[in-house]
């Protein structure tokens, strides 16, 4: 941490289908000299996506729907009484977009990244600095949204291309299905059943979380101006949580893989989300594997999770069998998250830190610190 000037870090390690240990390191706020502990929340960033994927799978099961349901007819049915022109995903191609494609990043949807909105949590009362758009404005790219419209930009079902926007479509789907706030849906389907009591998808954050969250830093001694960003596209990056809570979800998923249900998470859902999907990466954009000259050009994704990883968070090359680990990483301004679990044996880790660049479109040098820590823990725990 000292080498990389990381202010604060929180870690949870899973062994044999239980949380073996969890601990906070360093400071959640340098100015106030407040230390990180296991209850300190962080923004999980893109680790929100696989948790949203689990909620989608639970919702489909509850409503008797298929993951291969076409998205636009489903929206048309759910929203037919809402407006003269219910929202539809713009798709100029003959191939329809399905829920499976959105979950696995093969729908061909827009590949831009969300940067969030500035918010004064320290004001009385708390108030936005930037106007915060509604969901329809986010989908259509209309002011005050700071991103383009969500649309299909390549033929669906063929190419893997990471698409946060696809998860905004899934967020809109869940809210249309349940007619509730997205944070309430996620609490009902995932967080409460798994006793993830320090987690919430609420955006802006609840006051108690806002008071306790680790201060985001973008450089040594430099906090992010105005503090944590608001991500109303919460399915893509709006979860606020702790490593211990994420480890609870990991254990539930691992137990479901071996036949034990937890909450609404049943074995069939666990197997489905961790089954590798078809598709190939874009030309010239294969995954690195940690081995010179060997690449992973097939899609490494299941439904929400990267399912082709080894114990060091590296991708398995195309000429090897699919990896024995599943996971996801997350990056919001001032926050990094690593979630990595084994498919067998019940091992894994969750790392969360409060140092990352403000610019979410550029390199993230601090991620090297996180991968070094993954390797160290994997070796100390003797993972295979």
Short mmCIF file of N, CA and C in Angstrom, two decimals, residues 47-154:
data_model
loop_
_atom_site.label_atom_id
_atom_site.label_comp_id
_atom_site.label_asym_id
_atom_site.label_seq_id
_atom_site.Cartn_x
_atom_site.Cartn_y
_atom_site.Cartn_z
N UNK A 47 -18.65 -4.30 -10.49
CA UNK A 47 -19.06 -5.54 -9.82
C UNK A 47 -20.57 -5.52 -9.56
N UNK A 48 -21.20 -4.35 -9.75
CA UNK A 48 -22.66 -4.26 -9.72
C UNK A 48 -23.29 -5.12 -10.81
N UNK A 49 -22.62 -5.24 -11.95
CA UNK A 49 -23.22 -5.92 -13.11
C UNK A 49 -23.55 -7.39 -12.86
N UNK A 50 -22.61 -8.22 -12.37
CA UNK A 50 -22.98 -9.62 -12.17
C UNK A 50 -24.05 -9.81 -11.11
N UNK A 51 -24.14 -8.90 -10.14
CA UNK A 51 -25.20 -9.01 -9.14
C UNK A 51 -26.54 -8.67 -9.78
N UNK A 52 -26.54 -7.68 -10.67
CA UNK A 52 -27.75 -7.40 -11.46
C UNK A 52 -28.12 -8.61 -12.31
N UNK A 53 -27.12 -9.28 -12.88
CA UNK A 53 -27.40 -10.47 -13.69
C UNK A 53 -28.10 -11.55 -12.87
N UNK A 54 -27.66 -11.75 -11.63
CA UNK A 54 -28.32 -12.73 -10.77
C UNK A 54 -29.77 -12.33 -10.51
N UNK A 55 -30.01 -11.03 -10.29
CA UNK A 55 -31.38 -10.56 -10.08
C UNK A 55 -32.24 -10.79 -11.31
N UNK A 56 -31.68 -10.55 -12.49
CA UNK A 56 -32.41 -10.81 -13.73
C UNK A 56 -32.81 -12.28 -13.82
N UNK A 57 -31.88 -13.17 -13.53
CA UNK A 57 -32.18 -14.60 -13.62
C UNK A 57 -33.26 -15.01 -12.62
N UNK A 58 -33.22 -14.44 -11.42
CA UNK A 58 -34.27 -14.72 -10.43
C UNK A 58 -35.61 -14.19 -10.92
N UNK A 59 -35.61 -12.97 -11.47
CA UNK A 59 -36.84 -12.37 -11.97
C UNK A 59 -37.44 -13.19 -13.11
N UNK A 60 -36.61 -13.65 -14.02
CA UNK A 60 -37.10 -14.47 -15.13
C UNK A 60 -37.75 -15.75 -14.60
N UNK A 61 -37.13 -16.35 -13.62
CA UNK A 61 -37.69 -17.57 -13.03
C UNK A 61 -39.03 -17.28 -12.36
N UNK A 62 -39.11 -16.18 -11.62
CA UNK A 62 -40.35 -15.84 -10.93
C UNK A 62 -41.48 -15.51 -11.91
N UNK A 63 -41.13 -14.96 -13.06
CA UNK A 63 -42.15 -14.55 -14.04
C UNK A 63 -42.36 -15.57 -15.15
N UNK A 64 -41.65 -16.69 -15.08
CA UNK A 64 -41.81 -17.73 -16.09
C UNK A 64 -41.32 -17.33 -17.46
N UNK A 65 -40.26 -16.53 -17.52
CA UNK A 65 -39.71 -16.05 -18.78
C UNK A 65 -38.36 -16.71 -19.06
N UNK A 66 -37.95 -16.67 -20.33
CA UNK A 66 -36.70 -17.28 -20.75
C UNK A 66 -35.61 -16.23 -20.92
N UNK A 67 -34.38 -16.64 -20.68
CA UNK A 67 -33.24 -15.76 -20.90
C UNK A 67 -33.06 -15.48 -22.39
N UNK A 68 -33.69 -16.27 -23.24
CA UNK A 68 -33.63 -16.04 -24.69
C UNK A 68 -34.81 -15.24 -25.21
N UNK A 69 -35.57 -14.65 -24.30
CA UNK A 69 -36.66 -13.74 -24.67
C UNK A 69 -36.08 -12.53 -25.39
N UNK A 70 -36.72 -12.13 -26.50
CA UNK A 70 -36.31 -10.92 -27.20
C UNK A 70 -36.69 -9.70 -26.38
N UNK A 71 -35.79 -8.74 -26.29
CA UNK A 71 -35.98 -7.62 -25.37
C UNK A 71 -37.06 -6.65 -25.83
N UNK A 72 -37.12 -6.32 -27.12
CA UNK A 72 -38.08 -5.30 -27.55
C UNK A 72 -39.53 -5.75 -27.44
N UNK A 73 -39.91 -6.97 -27.84
CA UNK A 73 -41.29 -7.39 -27.59
C UNK A 73 -41.63 -7.43 -26.10
N UNK A 74 -40.66 -7.76 -25.28
CA UNK A 74 -40.90 -7.78 -23.84
C UNK A 74 -41.18 -6.37 -23.32
N UNK A 75 -40.38 -5.40 -23.74
CA UNK A 75 -40.64 -4.01 -23.35
C UNK A 75 -42.02 -3.56 -23.86
N UNK A 76 -42.35 -3.92 -25.09
CA UNK A 76 -43.63 -3.50 -25.65
C UNK A 76 -44.80 -4.01 -24.81
N UNK A 77 -44.69 -5.24 -24.33
CA UNK A 77 -45.75 -5.79 -23.49
C UNK A 77 -45.80 -5.17 -22.12
N UNK A 78 -44.63 -4.96 -21.52
CA UNK A 78 -44.59 -4.43 -20.15
C UNK A 78 -44.97 -2.96 -20.08
N UNK A 79 -44.67 -2.21 -21.13
CA UNK A 79 -44.85 -0.76 -21.09
C UNK A 79 -46.00 -0.27 -21.96
N UNK A 80 -46.86 -1.18 -22.40
CA UNK A 80 -47.88 -0.80 -23.37
C UNK A 80 -48.86 0.25 -22.84
N UNK A 81 -49.05 0.30 -21.53
CA UNK A 81 -49.99 1.27 -20.96
C UNK A 81 -49.31 2.52 -20.41
N UNK A 82 -47.98 2.61 -20.57
CA UNK A 82 -47.24 3.71 -19.95
C UNK A 82 -47.22 4.98 -20.80
N UNK A 83 -47.20 4.83 -22.10
CA UNK A 83 -47.05 5.99 -22.97
C UNK A 83 -47.47 5.61 -24.38
N UNK A 84 -47.64 6.64 -25.20
CA UNK A 84 -48.01 6.37 -26.59
C UNK A 84 -46.90 5.64 -27.31
N UNK A 85 -45.66 5.87 -26.88
CA UNK A 85 -44.52 5.25 -27.55
C UNK A 85 -43.60 4.63 -26.50
N UNK A 86 -43.89 3.41 -26.04
CA UNK A 86 -43.01 2.75 -25.06
C UNK A 86 -41.59 2.63 -25.61
N UNK A 87 -40.61 2.66 -24.69
CA UNK A 87 -39.22 2.63 -25.13
C UNK A 87 -38.88 1.31 -25.81
N UNK A 88 -38.09 1.41 -26.88
CA UNK A 88 -37.56 0.26 -27.59
C UNK A 88 -36.07 0.47 -27.80
N UNK A 89 -35.30 -0.62 -27.76
CA UNK A 89 -33.87 -0.55 -28.01
C UNK A 89 -33.64 -0.37 -29.51
N UNK A 90 -33.08 0.77 -29.94
CA UNK A 90 -32.85 0.97 -31.38
C UNK A 90 -31.90 -0.10 -31.93
N UNK A 91 -32.36 -0.81 -32.95
CA UNK A 91 -31.59 -1.92 -33.51
C UNK A 91 -31.77 -1.93 -35.02
N UNK A 92 -30.75 -1.48 -35.78
CA UNK A 92 -30.87 -1.45 -37.24
C UNK A 92 -30.61 -2.79 -37.92
N UNK A 93 -30.29 -3.82 -37.14
CA UNK A 93 -29.91 -5.11 -37.71
C UNK A 93 -31.09 -6.09 -37.68
N UNK A 94 -31.10 -7.07 -38.58
CA UNK A 94 -32.22 -8.02 -38.60
C UNK A 94 -32.24 -8.96 -37.40
N UNK A 95 -31.07 -9.21 -36.79
CA UNK A 95 -31.02 -10.11 -35.64
C UNK A 95 -31.59 -9.41 -34.40
N UNK A 96 -32.51 -10.04 -33.69
CA UNK A 96 -33.06 -9.44 -32.48
C UNK A 96 -32.09 -9.55 -31.31
N UNK A 97 -32.23 -8.65 -30.36
CA UNK A 97 -31.44 -8.68 -29.13
C UNK A 97 -32.22 -9.44 -28.06
N UNK A 98 -31.55 -10.37 -27.39
CA UNK A 98 -32.17 -11.14 -26.32
C UNK A 98 -31.57 -10.75 -24.96
N UNK A 99 -32.23 -11.19 -23.91
CA UNK A 99 -31.71 -10.95 -22.56
C UNK A 99 -30.35 -11.61 -22.40
N UNK A 100 -30.19 -12.83 -22.93
CA UNK A 100 -28.91 -13.53 -22.84
C UNK A 100 -27.78 -12.69 -23.43
N UNK A 101 -28.03 -12.08 -24.56
CA UNK A 101 -27.00 -11.27 -25.21
C UNK A 101 -26.62 -10.06 -24.35
N UNK A 102 -27.61 -9.42 -23.76
CA UNK A 102 -27.32 -8.27 -22.90
C UNK A 102 -26.51 -8.68 -21.68
N UNK A 103 -26.86 -9.81 -21.08
CA UNK A 103 -26.14 -10.29 -19.90
C UNK A 103 -24.70 -10.65 -20.22
N UNK A 104 -24.46 -11.16 -21.42
CA UNK A 104 -23.13 -11.68 -21.78
C UNK A 104 -22.31 -10.71 -22.63
N UNK A 105 -22.77 -9.48 -22.79
CA UNK A 105 -22.05 -8.45 -23.56
C UNK A 105 -21.88 -8.85 -25.02
N UNK A 106 -22.86 -9.55 -25.57
CA UNK A 106 -22.83 -9.91 -27.00
C UNK A 106 -24.01 -9.32 -27.76
N UNK A 107 -24.71 -8.36 -27.16
CA UNK A 107 -25.89 -7.78 -27.80
C UNK A 107 -25.54 -6.75 -28.86
N UNK A 108 -24.27 -6.32 -28.90
CA UNK A 108 -23.87 -5.29 -29.85
C UNK A 108 -24.27 -3.89 -29.42
N UNK A 109 -24.61 -3.71 -28.14
CA UNK A 109 -25.04 -2.40 -27.65
C UNK A 109 -23.84 -1.47 -27.44
N UNK A 110 -24.14 -0.19 -27.32
CA UNK A 110 -23.14 0.86 -27.18
C UNK A 110 -22.10 0.50 -26.13
N UNK A 111 -20.85 0.90 -26.40
CA UNK A 111 -19.74 0.49 -25.53
C UNK A 111 -19.17 1.65 -24.72
N UNK A 112 -19.91 2.76 -24.59
CA UNK A 112 -19.39 3.87 -23.79
C UNK A 112 -19.44 3.52 -22.30
N UNK A 113 -18.70 4.31 -21.50
CA UNK A 113 -18.65 4.10 -20.06
C UNK A 113 -19.33 5.26 -19.33
N UNK A 114 -20.00 4.93 -18.26
CA UNK A 114 -20.65 5.96 -17.43
C UNK A 114 -19.63 6.58 -16.48
N UNK A 115 -19.71 7.89 -16.31
CA UNK A 115 -18.79 8.57 -15.39
C UNK A 115 -19.51 9.13 -14.17
N UNK A 116 -20.83 9.03 -14.12
CA UNK A 116 -21.58 9.46 -12.95
C UNK A 116 -21.80 10.96 -12.91
N UNK A 117 -22.39 11.42 -11.80
CA UNK A 117 -22.77 12.82 -11.64
C UNK A 117 -22.30 13.32 -10.28
N UNK A 118 -21.85 14.57 -10.25
CA UNK A 118 -21.34 15.15 -9.01
C UNK A 118 -22.49 15.46 -8.05
N UNK A 119 -22.21 15.26 -6.77
CA UNK A 119 -23.26 15.40 -5.75
C UNK A 119 -22.63 15.87 -4.46
N UNK A 120 -23.29 16.80 -3.77
CA UNK A 120 -22.77 17.33 -2.51
C UNK A 120 -23.42 16.59 -1.34
N UNK A 121 -22.79 15.48 -0.94
CA UNK A 121 -23.29 14.75 0.22
C UNK A 121 -23.04 15.54 1.51
N UNK A 122 -22.08 16.49 1.47
CA UNK A 122 -21.73 17.25 2.67
C UNK A 122 -22.56 18.52 2.83
N UNK A 123 -23.47 18.79 1.88
CA UNK A 123 -24.33 19.97 1.99
C UNK A 123 -25.48 19.68 2.96
N UNK A 124 -26.17 20.72 3.38
CA UNK A 124 -27.30 20.57 4.30
C UNK A 124 -28.51 21.32 3.72
N UNK A 125 -29.43 20.61 3.06
CA UNK A 125 -29.42 19.16 2.86
C UNK A 125 -28.53 18.77 1.68
N UNK A 126 -28.16 17.48 1.57
CA UNK A 126 -27.39 17.03 0.41
C UNK A 126 -28.12 17.37 -0.89
N UNK A 127 -27.35 17.72 -1.92
CA UNK A 127 -27.97 18.18 -3.17
C UNK A 127 -27.04 17.90 -4.34
N UNK A 128 -27.62 17.72 -5.54
CA UNK A 128 -26.78 17.49 -6.72
C UNK A 128 -26.04 18.74 -7.16
N UNK A 129 -24.84 18.55 -7.65
CA UNK A 129 -24.10 19.61 -8.34
C UNK A 129 -24.48 19.59 -9.81
N UNK A 130 -24.50 18.39 -10.39
CA UNK A 130 -24.97 18.19 -11.75
C UNK A 130 -26.43 17.73 -11.71
N UNK A 131 -27.22 18.19 -12.64
CA UNK A 131 -28.59 17.68 -12.76
C UNK A 131 -28.54 16.18 -13.05
N UNK A 132 -29.36 15.42 -12.37
CA UNK A 132 -29.34 13.97 -12.51
C UNK A 132 -30.51 13.53 -13.38
N UNK A 133 -30.23 12.86 -14.49
CA UNK A 133 -31.31 12.49 -15.42
C UNK A 133 -32.15 11.34 -14.91
N UNK A 134 -33.33 11.19 -15.50
CA UNK A 134 -34.14 10.01 -15.27
C UNK A 134 -33.71 8.88 -16.19
N UNK A 135 -34.32 7.70 -16.01
CA UNK A 135 -33.93 6.54 -16.79
C UNK A 135 -34.19 6.74 -18.28
N UNK A 136 -35.32 7.31 -18.65
CA UNK A 136 -35.61 7.51 -20.07
C UNK A 136 -34.59 8.46 -20.70
N UNK A 137 -34.18 9.48 -19.98
CA UNK A 137 -33.16 10.39 -20.50
C UNK A 137 -31.82 9.69 -20.66
N UNK A 138 -31.48 8.80 -19.73
CA UNK A 138 -30.24 8.01 -19.87
C UNK A 138 -30.32 7.12 -21.10
N UNK A 139 -31.43 6.44 -21.28
CA UNK A 139 -31.57 5.52 -22.41
C UNK A 139 -31.51 6.26 -23.75
N UNK A 140 -32.13 7.44 -23.80
CA UNK A 140 -32.22 8.18 -25.05
C UNK A 140 -31.09 9.19 -25.23
N UNK A 141 -30.20 9.30 -24.24
CA UNK A 141 -29.09 10.24 -24.35
C UNK A 141 -29.52 11.68 -24.40
N UNK A 142 -30.58 12.03 -23.68
CA UNK A 142 -31.12 13.38 -23.68
C UNK A 142 -30.65 14.13 -22.43
N UNK A 143 -30.47 15.46 -22.53
CA UNK A 143 -30.07 16.24 -21.35
C UNK A 143 -31.03 16.02 -20.19
N UNK A 144 -30.48 15.93 -18.98
CA UNK A 144 -29.09 16.21 -18.58
C UNK A 144 -28.15 15.00 -18.61
N UNK A 145 -28.51 13.91 -19.28
CA UNK A 145 -27.62 12.75 -19.38
C UNK A 145 -26.29 13.16 -20.00
N UNK A 146 -25.19 12.62 -19.50
CA UNK A 146 -23.86 12.97 -20.02
C UNK A 146 -23.28 11.87 -20.90
N UNK A 147 -24.15 10.99 -21.41
CA UNK A 147 -23.73 9.90 -22.30
C UNK A 147 -24.64 9.87 -23.52
N UNK A 148 -24.20 9.22 -24.62
CA UNK A 148 -25.02 9.14 -25.83
C UNK A 148 -26.22 8.21 -25.64
N UNK A 149 -27.09 8.13 -26.64
CA UNK A 149 -28.20 7.18 -26.56
C UNK A 149 -27.70 5.74 -26.54
N UNK A 150 -28.46 4.88 -25.90
CA UNK A 150 -28.18 3.44 -25.93
C UNK A 150 -28.78 2.88 -27.21
N UNK A 151 -27.97 2.18 -27.98
CA UNK A 151 -28.45 1.59 -29.23
C UNK A 151 -27.59 0.38 -29.58
N UNK A 152 -28.02 -0.35 -30.59
CA UNK A 152 -27.27 -1.50 -31.09
C UNK A 152 -26.37 -1.00 -32.21
N UNK A 153 -25.06 -1.21 -32.09
CA UNK A 153 -24.11 -0.63 -33.04
C UNK A 153 -23.38 -1.69 -33.86
N UNK A 154 -23.61 -2.98 -33.55
CA UNK A 154 -23.02 -4.07 -34.33
C UNK A 154 -23.99 -5.24 -34.30
#
